[in-house]
């Protein structure tokens, strides 16, 4: 569905102007080749090559509409650019799938027989929040039913909620009592989450070594833990991690030289995640012990026997999470201060989280935190992997770039093969985004149509 928007006379004028230009077709082509990006980068410049037979061939943006070439913004976040985020998720999927299923991107097919587990590590509770849950039959259950004689909290608020919240209920993720909610611990968790994950991977290696009856050194000579993980914000504004964790041998993609299957790996992950602790300093001088939450999920993917999840599904789950970020909380991707916060129209909960983060950032142990309040204190990478998991995003992108260049070259009958030598290449940034609101509107509706075509093709397949 193309959203119905009110077009001002100015925008209509801009649309008519664009569509009436003789180079409109070329402009549409550019739109298509930058994937209907929401805010493309506009470049001005030229390149020249010497072809194999000594001819000089070249390209200049002087002949392009508005004398610019539009290229993708490349943003990972769906809230910023649906198109580039879709492409990013696709690249992520390739990377994840290669490491799970093998037989592609330089990962051998034998990787399928390595123990592999899809794990979700959550944060602990910082106070009850409104939530959705399933009852025993999988139906919708009440949020937080009262047990025994219901007693209000010290602030006189109910400690129960008998509502069955819909998926779009704005109360979801909001605390039942904000005064009972432990905001500093919540922010401390987000801030230290990357370190907690690192500790978890160390604890996991130790746990596995113990299970196999080996010393740490013996273990590392026979086995390596490879993983890829993404951080996802839960509704309450705390990060949790989804990871694909695999056992390898000491060499690249070798079989591990210990006798552990996927079920044993899952068991070790649960044990390590429930044991790992990180004591951090709080402004009042007290030590806060951080740990993962009791809600811990592991599913075996493969490893000789049939797993609970297929590599395709596991890869799809993680790739999907990788395009979300804290923008869903209305904070945008820029720095936030307590002064600019009221302009953002965020929930009371997010307001308190941001203010707590700012306050905590004044303490020396939390230096730098104020730069990350728009991420609710999370400063880690949204997606990261150990060195040996599979290929890299960079390799996948450059493969796609080469493919597109070849396509473009074939299209324009230029001789951009291996025998050409680059003689001139000069580019400068002309701007970001579309030139007019009319162009933006045209690009947006073309993007919606392209998505619909893609969906229809998928449905037909
Ligand atoms: Zn984009
Ligand atoms: Zn509720
Ligand atoms: Zn309370």
Tab-separated table of C-alpha atoms and ligand atoms in Angstrom:
chain	number	residue	atom	x	y	z
A	1	UNK	CA	0.000	0.000	0.000
A	2	UNK	CA	1.331	3.406	-0.886
A	3	UNK	CA	0.614	5.655	2.081
A	4	UNK	CA	-1.717	8.508	1.279
A	5	UNK	CA	0.040	11.764	2.000
A	6	UNK	CA	-1.112	15.331	1.709
A	7	UNK	CA	0.971	16.955	-0.985
A	8	UNK	CA	1.528	20.647	-0.709
A	9	UNK	CA	1.321	22.664	-3.946
A	10	UNK	CA	5.089	23.141	-3.751
A	11	UNK	CA	5.726	19.379	-3.592
A	12	UNK	CA	3.340	18.762	-6.494
A	13	UNK	CA	5.211	21.373	-8.498
A	14	UNK	CA	8.523	19.677	-7.725
A	15	UNK	CA	7.170	16.262	-8.748
A	16	UNK	CA	5.797	17.592	-12.028
A	17	UNK	CA	9.085	19.355	-12.692
A	18	UNK	CA	11.134	16.212	-12.086
A	19	UNK	CA	8.879	13.959	-14.138
A	20	UNK	CA	8.835	16.419	-17.018
A	21	UNK	CA	12.596	16.607	-17.380
A	22	UNK	CA	14.226	14.875	-20.376
A	23	UNK	CA	16.603	13.026	-18.034
A	24	UNK	CA	13.812	11.676	-15.830
A	25	UNK	CA	14.412	8.124	-17.034
A	26	UNK	CA	18.075	8.281	-16.076
A	27	UNK	CA	17.089	9.737	-12.691
A	28	UNK	CA	14.745	6.759	-12.148
A	29	UNK	CA	17.565	4.411	-13.118
A	30	UNK	CA	19.789	5.966	-10.482
A	31	UNK	CA	16.982	5.619	-7.978
A	32	UNK	CA	16.768	1.936	-8.824
A	33	UNK	CA	20.499	1.328	-8.624
A	34	UNK	CA	20.818	3.012	-5.238
A	35	UNK	CA	18.047	0.687	-4.065
A	36	UNK	CA	15.527	3.512	-3.388
A	37	UNK	CA	17.702	4.528	-0.449
A	38	UNK	CA	15.949	6.956	1.938
A	39	UNK	CA	18.801	9.444	2.006
A	40	UNK	CA	21.322	8.666	-0.714
A	41	UNK	CA	24.761	10.228	-0.785
A	42	UNK	CA	25.123	12.511	-3.809
A	43	UNK	CA	28.548	12.411	-5.405
A	44	UNK	CA	30.105	14.542	-8.081
A	45	UNK	CA	33.181	13.422	-9.955
A	46	UNK	CA	34.791	11.494	-12.756
A	47	UNK	CA	36.782	8.373	-13.467
A	48	UNK	CA	38.893	7.501	-16.489
A	49	UNK	CA	40.466	4.228	-17.580
A	50	UNK	CA	42.843	3.042	-20.200
A	51	UNK	CA	41.241	0.017	-21.779
A	52	UNK	CA	43.171	-3.033	-22.999
A	53	UNK	CA	43.454	-1.627	-26.527
A	54	UNK	CA	44.784	1.677	-25.244
A	55	UNK	CA	41.569	3.657	-25.626
A	56	UNK	CA	40.649	6.069	-22.913
A	57	UNK	CA	37.175	5.427	-21.540
A	58	UNK	CA	35.599	7.309	-18.756
A	59	UNK	CA	32.640	8.444	-16.849
A	60	UNK	CA	31.716	11.815	-15.412
A	61	UNK	CA	28.723	12.899	-13.375
A	62	UNK	CA	28.488	15.975	-15.620
A	63	UNK	CA	26.144	14.015	-17.868
A	64	UNK	CA	23.931	12.872	-14.978
A	65	UNK	CA	20.714	14.486	-13.735
A	66	UNK	CA	21.643	17.378	-11.401
A	67	UNK	CA	25.249	16.418	-12.252
A	68	UNK	CA	25.343	13.917	-9.400
A	69	UNK	CA	25.474	10.181	-8.857
A	70	UNK	CA	23.345	8.844	-6.008
A	71	UNK	CA	24.743	5.972	-3.954
A	72	UNK	CA	23.327	4.116	-0.973
A	73	UNK	CA	23.582	5.586	2.541
A	74	UNK	CA	24.329	2.064	3.791
A	75	UNK	CA	22.622	2.565	7.146
A	76	UNK	CA	21.914	-0.583	9.116
A	77	UNK	CA	18.822	0.742	10.895
A	78	UNK	CA	15.383	0.108	9.487
A	79	UNK	CA	14.133	3.328	11.073
A	80	UNK	CA	16.682	5.362	9.066
A	81	UNK	CA	16.620	3.617	5.691
A	82	UNK	CA	14.393	0.579	5.054
A	83	UNK	CA	16.197	-0.254	1.827
A	84	UNK	CA	19.788	-0.183	3.104
A	85	UNK	CA	18.710	-1.915	6.288
A	86	UNK	CA	17.132	-4.668	4.177
A	87	UNK	CA	20.361	-5.046	2.277
A	88	UNK	CA	22.359	-5.091	5.505
A	89	UNK	CA	20.103	-7.817	6.920
A	90	UNK	CA	20.653	-9.793	3.694
A	91	UNK	CA	24.438	-9.497	4.052
A	92	UNK	CA	24.185	-10.461	7.706
A	93	UNK	CA	22.121	-13.482	6.747
A	94	UNK	CA	24.756	-14.566	4.216
A	95	UNK	CA	27.451	-14.314	6.859
A	96	UNK	CA	25.421	-16.145	9.499
A	97	UNK	CA	24.190	-18.823	7.139
A	98	UNK	CA	27.679	-19.498	5.767
A	99	UNK	CA	28.908	-20.140	9.309
A	100	UNK	CA	25.980	-22.418	10.124
A	101	UNK	CA	25.478	-24.388	6.915
A	102	UNK	CA	28.833	-24.083	5.136
A	103	UNK	CA	29.427	-24.785	1.459
A	104	UNK	CA	29.674	-21.079	0.657
A	105	UNK	CA	31.728	-17.930	1.246
A	106	UNK	CA	34.866	-19.965	1.887
A	107	UNK	CA	33.316	-22.040	4.679
A	108	UNK	CA	33.467	-25.809	4.003
A	109	UNK	CA	30.335	-27.933	4.022
A	110	UNK	CA	31.810	-30.011	6.843
A	111	UNK	CA	30.927	-27.129	9.197
A	112	UNK	CA	27.459	-28.710	9.455
A	113	UNK	CA	28.866	-31.453	11.644
A	114	UNK	CA	30.249	-29.001	14.220
A	115	UNK	CA	28.242	-28.531	17.419
A	116	UNK	CA	26.229	-25.307	16.974
A	117	UNK	CA	23.744	-23.635	19.303
A	118	UNK	CA	21.457	-20.631	18.984
A	119	UNK	CA	21.413	-18.931	22.377
A	120	UNK	CA	19.519	-15.982	23.829
A	121	UNK	CA	20.957	-14.355	26.939
A	122	UNK	CA	18.640	-11.859	28.590
A	123	UNK	CA	19.053	-9.255	31.319
A	124	UNK	CA	17.706	-9.865	34.816
A	125	UNK	CA	14.677	-8.031	36.177
A	126	UNK	CA	15.043	-4.487	37.521
A	127	UNK	CA	11.430	-4.296	38.646
A	128	UNK	CA	8.152	-5.655	37.251
A	129	UNK	CA	7.075	-4.267	33.861
A	130	UNK	CA	3.909	-4.744	31.817
A	131	UNK	CA	4.350	-7.707	29.561
A	132	UNK	CA	2.680	-10.230	27.277
A	133	UNK	CA	2.841	-13.886	28.098
A	134	UNK	CA	1.478	-17.149	26.885
A	135	UNK	CA	-0.559	-19.479	29.077
A	136	UNK	CA	-0.067	-23.259	29.119
A	137	UNK	CA	-2.081	-23.721	25.944
A	138	UNK	CA	-0.180	-20.996	24.093
A	139	UNK	CA	-3.042	-18.460	24.426
A	140	UNK	CA	-2.711	-14.920	25.786
A	141	UNK	CA	-2.337	-14.812	29.562
A	142	UNK	CA	-2.848	-11.917	31.989
A	143	UNK	CA	0.072	-9.521	32.478
A	144	UNK	CA	0.822	-10.024	36.171
A	145	UNK	CA	-1.980	-11.734	38.052
A	146	UNK	CA	-2.094	-11.171	41.812
A	147	UNK	CA	-1.104	-14.098	43.999
A	148	UNK	CA	-2.786	-14.510	47.389
A	149	UNK	CA	-3.880	-11.243	49.003
A	150	UNK	CA	-2.778	-8.450	46.654
A	151	UNK	CA	-0.634	-5.844	48.420
A	152	UNK	CA	0.333	-2.504	46.909
A	153	UNK	CA	3.967	-1.416	46.699
A	154	UNK	CA	5.482	1.049	49.253
A	155	UNK	CA	4.389	3.881	46.896
A	156	UNK	CA	0.782	2.745	47.028
A	157	UNK	CA	0.703	1.402	43.479
A	158	UNK	CA	-0.637	-2.027	42.519
A	159	UNK	CA	1.954	-4.772	42.189
A	160	UNK	CA	-0.321	-6.704	39.861
A	161	UNK	CA	-1.889	-6.145	36.450
A	162	UNK	CA	-4.742	-8.292	35.210
A	163	UNK	CA	-4.824	-6.836	31.695
A	164	UNK	CA	-4.125	-8.922	28.601
A	165	UNK	CA	-2.008	-6.455	26.638
A	166	UNK	CA	-2.189	-6.279	22.849
A	167	UNK	CA	1.128	-6.308	20.962
A	168	UNK	CA	0.871	-2.557	20.329
A	169	UNK	CA	-0.128	-1.571	23.881
A	170	UNK	CA	2.061	1.417	24.851
A	171	UNK	CA	2.161	0.144	28.448
A	172	UNK	CA	4.302	-2.839	27.415
A	173	UNK	CA	7.798	-2.575	28.865
A	174	UNK	CA	6.770	0.216	31.270
A	175	UNK	CA	7.275	-0.510	34.983
A	176	UNK	CA	4.271	-1.127	37.231
A	177	UNK	CA	5.852	1.372	39.639
A	178	UNK	CA	8.636	3.634	38.344
A	179	UNK	CA	9.656	4.441	41.929
A	180	UNK	CA	10.273	0.778	42.702
A	181	UNK	CA	12.152	0.225	39.420
A	182	UNK	CA	15.947	0.042	39.727
A	183	UNK	CA	16.957	2.538	37.031
A	184	UNK	CA	20.670	2.798	37.946
A	185	UNK	CA	21.093	-0.999	37.803
A	186	UNK	CA	19.286	-1.075	34.446
A	187	UNK	CA	21.648	1.508	32.925
A	188	UNK	CA	24.687	-0.141	34.542
A	189	UNK	CA	23.659	-3.383	32.849
A	190	UNK	CA	23.471	-1.799	29.379
A	191	UNK	CA	26.790	-0.029	29.946
A	192	UNK	CA	28.634	-3.143	31.093
A	193	UNK	CA	26.813	-5.664	28.863
A	194	UNK	CA	29.723	-5.998	26.363
A	195	UNK	CA	32.090	-6.883	29.217
A	196	UNK	CA	29.549	-9.297	30.674
A	197	UNK	CA	29.370	-11.057	27.300
A	198	UNK	CA	33.174	-11.231	27.133
A	199	UNK	CA	33.284	-12.797	30.588
A	200	UNK	CA	30.620	-15.236	29.471
A	201	UNK	CA	32.754	-16.453	26.551
A	202	UNK	CA	35.708	-16.994	28.925
A	203	UNK	CA	33.505	-18.866	31.406
A	204	UNK	CA	32.096	-20.948	28.562
A	205	UNK	CA	35.568	-22.100	27.493
A	206	UNK	CA	36.355	-23.061	31.084
A	207	UNK	CA	33.069	-24.921	31.463
A	208	UNK	CA	33.647	-26.839	28.247
A	209	UNK	CA	37.206	-27.729	29.283
A	210	UNK	CA	35.871	-29.067	32.579
A	211	UNK	CA	33.183	-31.088	30.813
A	212	UNK	CA	35.824	-32.625	28.579
A	213	UNK	CA	38.153	-33.230	31.544
A	214	UNK	CA	40.872	-30.969	30.134
A	215	UNK	CA	42.964	-28.087	31.411
A	216	UNK	CA	42.418	-24.680	29.787
A	217	UNK	CA	45.626	-25.119	27.809
A	218	UNK	CA	44.761	-28.616	26.598
A	219	UNK	CA	41.332	-27.355	25.629
A	220	UNK	CA	42.649	-24.477	23.537
A	221	UNK	CA	44.949	-26.887	21.692
A	222	UNK	CA	41.976	-28.977	20.591
A	223	UNK	CA	39.021	-26.692	20.417
A	224	UNK	CA	37.994	-23.143	19.661
A	225	UNK	CA	34.697	-21.407	20.434
A	226	UNK	CA	33.515	-19.326	17.442
A	227	UNK	CA	30.465	-17.153	17.607
A	228	UNK	CA	28.473	-14.338	16.106
A	229	UNK	CA	26.144	-12.296	18.246
A	230	UNK	CA	23.713	-9.420	17.962
A	231	UNK	CA	22.402	-7.136	20.672
A	232	UNK	CA	18.694	-6.430	20.735
A	233	UNK	CA	16.758	-3.955	22.852
A	234	UNK	CA	13.863	-5.454	24.733
A	235	UNK	CA	10.736	-3.350	25.177
A	236	UNK	CA	11.828	-2.297	28.662
A	237	UNK	CA	14.944	-0.734	27.098
A	238	UNK	CA	17.569	-3.244	28.155
A	239	UNK	CA	19.844	-5.123	25.767
A	240	UNK	CA	19.946	-8.830	25.426
A	241	UNK	CA	22.065	-11.004	23.185
A	242	UNK	CA	21.268	-13.557	20.522
A	243	UNK	CA	24.216	-15.635	19.424
A	244	UNK	CA	25.210	-18.525	17.240
A	245	UNK	CA	27.934	-20.373	19.125
A	246	UNK	CA	29.959	-23.083	17.422
A	247	UNK	CA	32.775	-25.447	18.392
A	248	UNK	CA	35.723	-25.655	16.003
A	249	UNK	CA	39.098	-27.307	16.002
A	250	UNK	CA	42.304	-25.290	16.497
A	251	UNK	CA	42.680	-24.609	12.747
A	252	UNK	CA	40.292	-22.744	10.432
A	253	UNK	CA	36.968	-24.591	10.261
A	254	UNK	CA	38.525	-27.860	11.536
A	255	UNK	CA	36.388	-30.312	13.455
A	256	UNK	CA	36.805	-29.865	17.215
A	257	UNK	CA	39.065	-32.503	18.698
A	258	UNK	CA	36.920	-33.160	21.730
A	259	UNK	CA	33.900	-35.369	22.109
A	260	UNK	CA	31.043	-32.945	22.752
A	261	UNK	CA	27.803	-32.657	20.773
A	262	UNK	CA	25.393	-29.734	20.343
A	263	UNK	CA	23.343	-30.782	23.367
A	264	UNK	CA	26.471	-30.749	25.539
A	265	UNK	CA	27.399	-27.331	24.140
A	266	UNK	CA	23.900	-26.019	24.942
A	267	UNK	CA	24.254	-27.385	28.469
A	268	UNK	CA	27.647	-25.651	28.877
A	269	UNK	CA	26.200	-22.353	27.559
A	270	UNK	CA	23.370	-22.454	30.099
A	271	UNK	CA	25.780	-23.272	32.904
A	272	UNK	CA	28.263	-20.539	31.930
A	273	UNK	CA	25.546	-17.911	31.439
A	274	UNK	CA	23.987	-18.625	34.813
A	275	UNK	CA	27.349	-18.518	36.617
A	276	UNK	CA	29.009	-15.469	35.085
A	277	UNK	CA	29.147	-12.399	37.352
A	278	UNK	CA	30.578	-8.925	37.008
A	279	UNK	CA	30.871	-6.630	40.025
A	280	UNK	CA	30.744	-2.961	39.071
A	281	UNK	CA	31.092	0.232	41.034
A	282	UNK	CA	28.065	2.426	41.691
A	283	UNK	CA	28.195	6.167	42.487
A	284	UNK	CA	27.319	5.614	46.160
A	285	UNK	CA	30.454	3.472	46.510
A	286	UNK	CA	28.554	0.198	46.637
A	287	UNK	CA	29.344	-2.736	44.363
A	288	UNK	CA	26.605	-3.960	42.050
A	289	UNK	CA	26.741	-7.561	40.903
A	290	UNK	CA	25.642	-7.893	37.258
A	291	UNK	CA	24.500	-11.181	35.785
A	292	UNK	CA	22.341	-12.505	32.997
A	293	UNK	CA	18.662	-13.118	33.621
A	294	UNK	CA	17.091	-16.454	34.430
A	295	UNK	CA	15.317	-16.398	31.055
A	296	UNK	CA	17.930	-18.203	29.064
A	297	UNK	CA	17.180	-19.985	25.848
A	298	UNK	CA	19.320	-22.435	23.916
A	299	UNK	CA	18.391	-24.368	20.804
A	300	UNK	CA	20.657	-26.800	19.023
A	301	UNK	CA	21.119	-26.089	15.314
A	302	UNK	CA	23.120	-28.966	13.936
A	303	UNK	CA	26.130	-31.056	14.779
A	304	UNK	CA	25.786	-34.477	13.196
A	305	UNK	CA	22.266	-35.044	14.421
A	306	UNK	CA	19.136	-33.071	13.568
A	307	UNK	CA	18.976	-29.865	15.585
A	308	UNK	CA	15.941	-28.078	16.974
A	309	UNK	CA	16.487	-25.239	14.498
A	310	UNK	CA	17.612	-25.312	10.873
A	311	UNK	CA	20.644	-23.171	9.944
A	312	UNK	CA	18.269	-21.106	7.733
A	313	UNK	CA	15.993	-20.249	10.638
A	314	UNK	CA	18.786	-19.496	13.059
A	315	UNK	CA	20.435	-17.172	10.520
A	316	UNK	CA	17.137	-15.438	9.775
A	317	UNK	CA	16.379	-14.749	13.451
A	318	UNK	CA	19.695	-13.086	14.098
A	319	UNK	CA	19.779	-11.110	10.833
A	320	UNK	CA	16.361	-9.656	11.680
A	321	UNK	CA	17.486	-8.440	15.103
A	322	UNK	CA	20.546	-6.786	13.621
A	323	UNK	CA	18.503	-4.030	11.955
A	324	UNK	CA	16.747	-2.827	15.103
A	325	UNK	CA	18.143	-0.270	17.491
A	326	UNK	CA	17.249	2.090	20.279
A	327	UNK	CA	15.393	4.337	17.815
A	328	UNK	CA	12.262	2.387	18.580
A	329	UNK	CA	12.241	4.302	21.869
A	330	UNK	CA	11.961	7.625	20.062
A	331	UNK	CA	15.512	8.734	20.788
A	332	UNK	CA	16.885	8.925	17.252
A	333	UNK	CA	20.524	8.325	16.463
A	334	UNK	CA	22.012	11.506	17.813
A	335	UNK	CA	23.265	12.511	21.202
A	336	UNK	CA	20.655	13.465	23.761
A	337	UNK	CA	21.012	15.734	26.787
A	338	UNK	CA	18.537	16.358	29.633
A	339	UNK	CA	17.833	19.735	27.960
A	340	UNK	CA	16.921	18.283	24.549
A	341	UNK	CA	15.033	15.329	26.009
A	342	UNK	CA	11.663	17.108	26.443
A	343	UNK	CA	11.620	17.815	22.684
A	344	UNK	CA	11.614	14.121	21.886
A	345	UNK	CA	8.255	13.100	23.281
A	346	UNK	CA	9.462	9.830	24.814
A	347	UNK	CA	7.666	7.707	27.428
A	348	UNK	CA	8.140	8.383	31.158
A	349	UNK	CA	10.180	5.198	31.379
A	350	UNK	CA	12.607	6.224	28.622
A	351	UNK	CA	12.751	9.727	30.117
A	352	UNK	CA	13.847	8.255	33.444
A	353	UNK	CA	16.351	5.933	31.775
A	354	UNK	CA	17.981	8.821	29.919
A	355	UNK	CA	18.133	11.022	33.018
A	356	UNK	CA	19.558	8.173	35.090
A	357	UNK	CA	22.193	7.489	32.421
A	358	UNK	CA	23.143	11.173	32.330
A	359	UNK	CA	23.418	11.302	36.103
A	360	UNK	CA	25.460	8.088	36.259
A	361	UNK	CA	27.744	9.511	33.554
A	362	UNK	CA	28.867	12.241	35.974
A	363	UNK	CA	30.589	9.576	38.062
A	364	UNK	CA	34.254	8.854	37.146
A	365	UNK	CA	33.610	5.090	36.851
A	366	UNK	CA	31.076	5.839	34.101
A	367	UNK	CA	33.134	8.285	32.088
A	368	UNK	CA	31.881	8.462	28.508
A	369	UNK	CA	28.389	7.233	29.331
A	370	UNK	CA	26.844	10.639	28.562
A	371	UNK	CA	27.791	10.160	24.907
A	372	UNK	CA	25.657	7.000	24.820
A	373	UNK	CA	22.454	8.058	26.513
A	374	UNK	CA	20.626	7.927	23.143
A	375	UNK	CA	21.483	4.202	23.209
A	376	UNK	CA	20.292	3.964	26.825
A	377	UNK	CA	23.904	3.392	27.842
A	378	UNK	CA	24.725	0.575	25.405
A	379	UNK	CA	28.012	1.331	23.651
A	380	UNK	CA	28.787	-2.073	22.160
A	381	UNK	CA	28.513	-3.183	18.578
A	382	UNK	CA	25.075	-4.332	17.565
A	383	UNK	CA	26.574	-7.222	15.680
A	384	UNK	CA	29.963	-8.751	16.295
A	385	UNK	CA	31.671	-12.038	15.684
A	386	UNK	CA	34.753	-13.914	16.697
A	387	UNK	CA	37.461	-13.909	14.043
A	388	UNK	CA	36.847	-17.403	12.759
A	389	UNK	CA	33.063	-17.624	12.582
A	390	UNK	CA	32.788	-17.231	8.790
A	391	UNK	CA	33.443	-14.595	6.169
A	392	UNK	CA	33.174	-10.855	6.933
A	393	UNK	CA	30.534	-8.295	5.987
A	394	UNK	CA	33.293	-6.429	4.130
A	395	UNK	CA	33.992	-9.448	1.929
A	396	UNK	CA	30.292	-9.916	1.147
A	397	UNK	CA	29.905	-6.223	0.269
A	398	UNK	CA	32.924	-6.122	-1.982
A	399	UNK	CA	31.693	-9.268	-3.759
A	400	UNK	CA	28.363	-7.559	-4.399
A	401	UNK	CA	30.064	-4.332	-5.494
A	402	UNK	CA	32.173	-6.205	-8.040
A	403	UNK	CA	29.048	-7.912	-9.327
A	404	UNK	CA	27.191	-4.605	-9.681
A	405	UNK	CA	30.135	-2.920	-11.369
A	406	UNK	CA	30.315	-5.761	-13.863
A	407	UNK	CA	26.599	-5.460	-14.519
A	408	UNK	CA	26.889	-1.712	-14.953
A	409	UNK	CA	29.856	-2.104	-17.280
A	410	UNK	CA	28.079	-4.683	-19.403
A	411	UNK	CA	25.086	-2.438	-19.534
A	412	UNK	CA	26.993	0.559	-20.828
A	413	UNK	CA	29.334	-1.596	-23.007
A	414	UNK	CA	32.353	-0.147	-21.320
A	415	UNK	CA	35.499	-2.185	-21.060
A	416	UNK	CA	35.979	-2.324	-17.331
A	417	UNK	CA	37.721	-5.702	-17.268
A	418	UNK	CA	40.916	-6.669	-15.497
A	419	UNK	CA	43.060	-5.207	-18.248
A	420	UNK	CA	41.827	-1.673	-17.755
A	421	UNK	CA	43.989	0.721	-15.753
A	422	UNK	CA	42.526	3.453	-13.708
A	423	UNK	CA	44.060	6.797	-14.630
A	424	UNK	CA	41.793	9.373	-13.027
A	425	UNK	CA	39.418	9.092	-10.145
A	426	UNK	CA	38.088	12.160	-8.471
A	427	UNK	CA	35.000	12.335	-6.287
A	428	UNK	CA	33.517	14.924	-4.009
A	429	UNK	CA	30.485	14.940	-1.780
A	430	UNK	CA	27.673	17.086	-3.095
A	431	UNK	CA	25.168	16.352	-0.356
A	432	UNK	CA	23.025	13.794	1.410
A	433	UNK	CA	19.379	13.020	0.725
A	434	UNK	CA	17.151	14.059	-2.165
A	435	UNK	CA	17.261	17.541	-3.583
A	436	UNK	CA	13.603	18.411	-3.010
A	437	UNK	CA	10.642	17.139	-1.019
A	438	UNK	CA	9.104	16.261	-4.391
A	439	UNK	CA	12.062	13.963	-5.185
A	440	UNK	CA	11.788	12.409	-1.732
A	441	UNK	CA	8.101	11.708	-2.313
A	442	UNK	CA	8.786	10.123	-5.711
A	443	UNK	CA	11.613	8.018	-4.292
A	444	UNK	CA	9.488	6.929	-1.356
A	445	UNK	CA	6.584	5.731	-3.474
A	446	UNK	CA	8.977	3.963	-5.875
A	447	UNK	CA	10.527	2.215	-2.839
A	448	UNK	CA	7.106	1.054	-1.652
A	449	UNK	CA	6.283	-0.302	-5.125
A	450	UNK	CA	9.649	-2.121	-5.268
A	451	UNK	CA	8.981	-3.716	-1.873
A	452	UNK	CA	5.536	-4.823	-3.018
A	453	UNK	CA	6.993	-6.394	-6.167
A	454	UNK	CA	9.592	-8.207	-4.056
A	455	UNK	CA	6.914	-9.460	-1.676
A	456	UNK	CA	4.710	-10.621	-4.561
A	457	UNK	CA	7.668	-12.492	-6.078
A	458	UNK	CA	8.337	-14.148	-2.716
A	459	UNK	CA	4.678	-15.093	-2.276
A	460	UNK	CA	4.613	-16.606	-5.759
A	461	UNK	CA	7.760	-18.660	-5.073
B	1	LIG	ZN1	19.992	4.085	2.466
B	2	LIG	ZN1	0.157	-4.976	32.536
B	3	LIG	ZN1	6.530	1.456	44.152
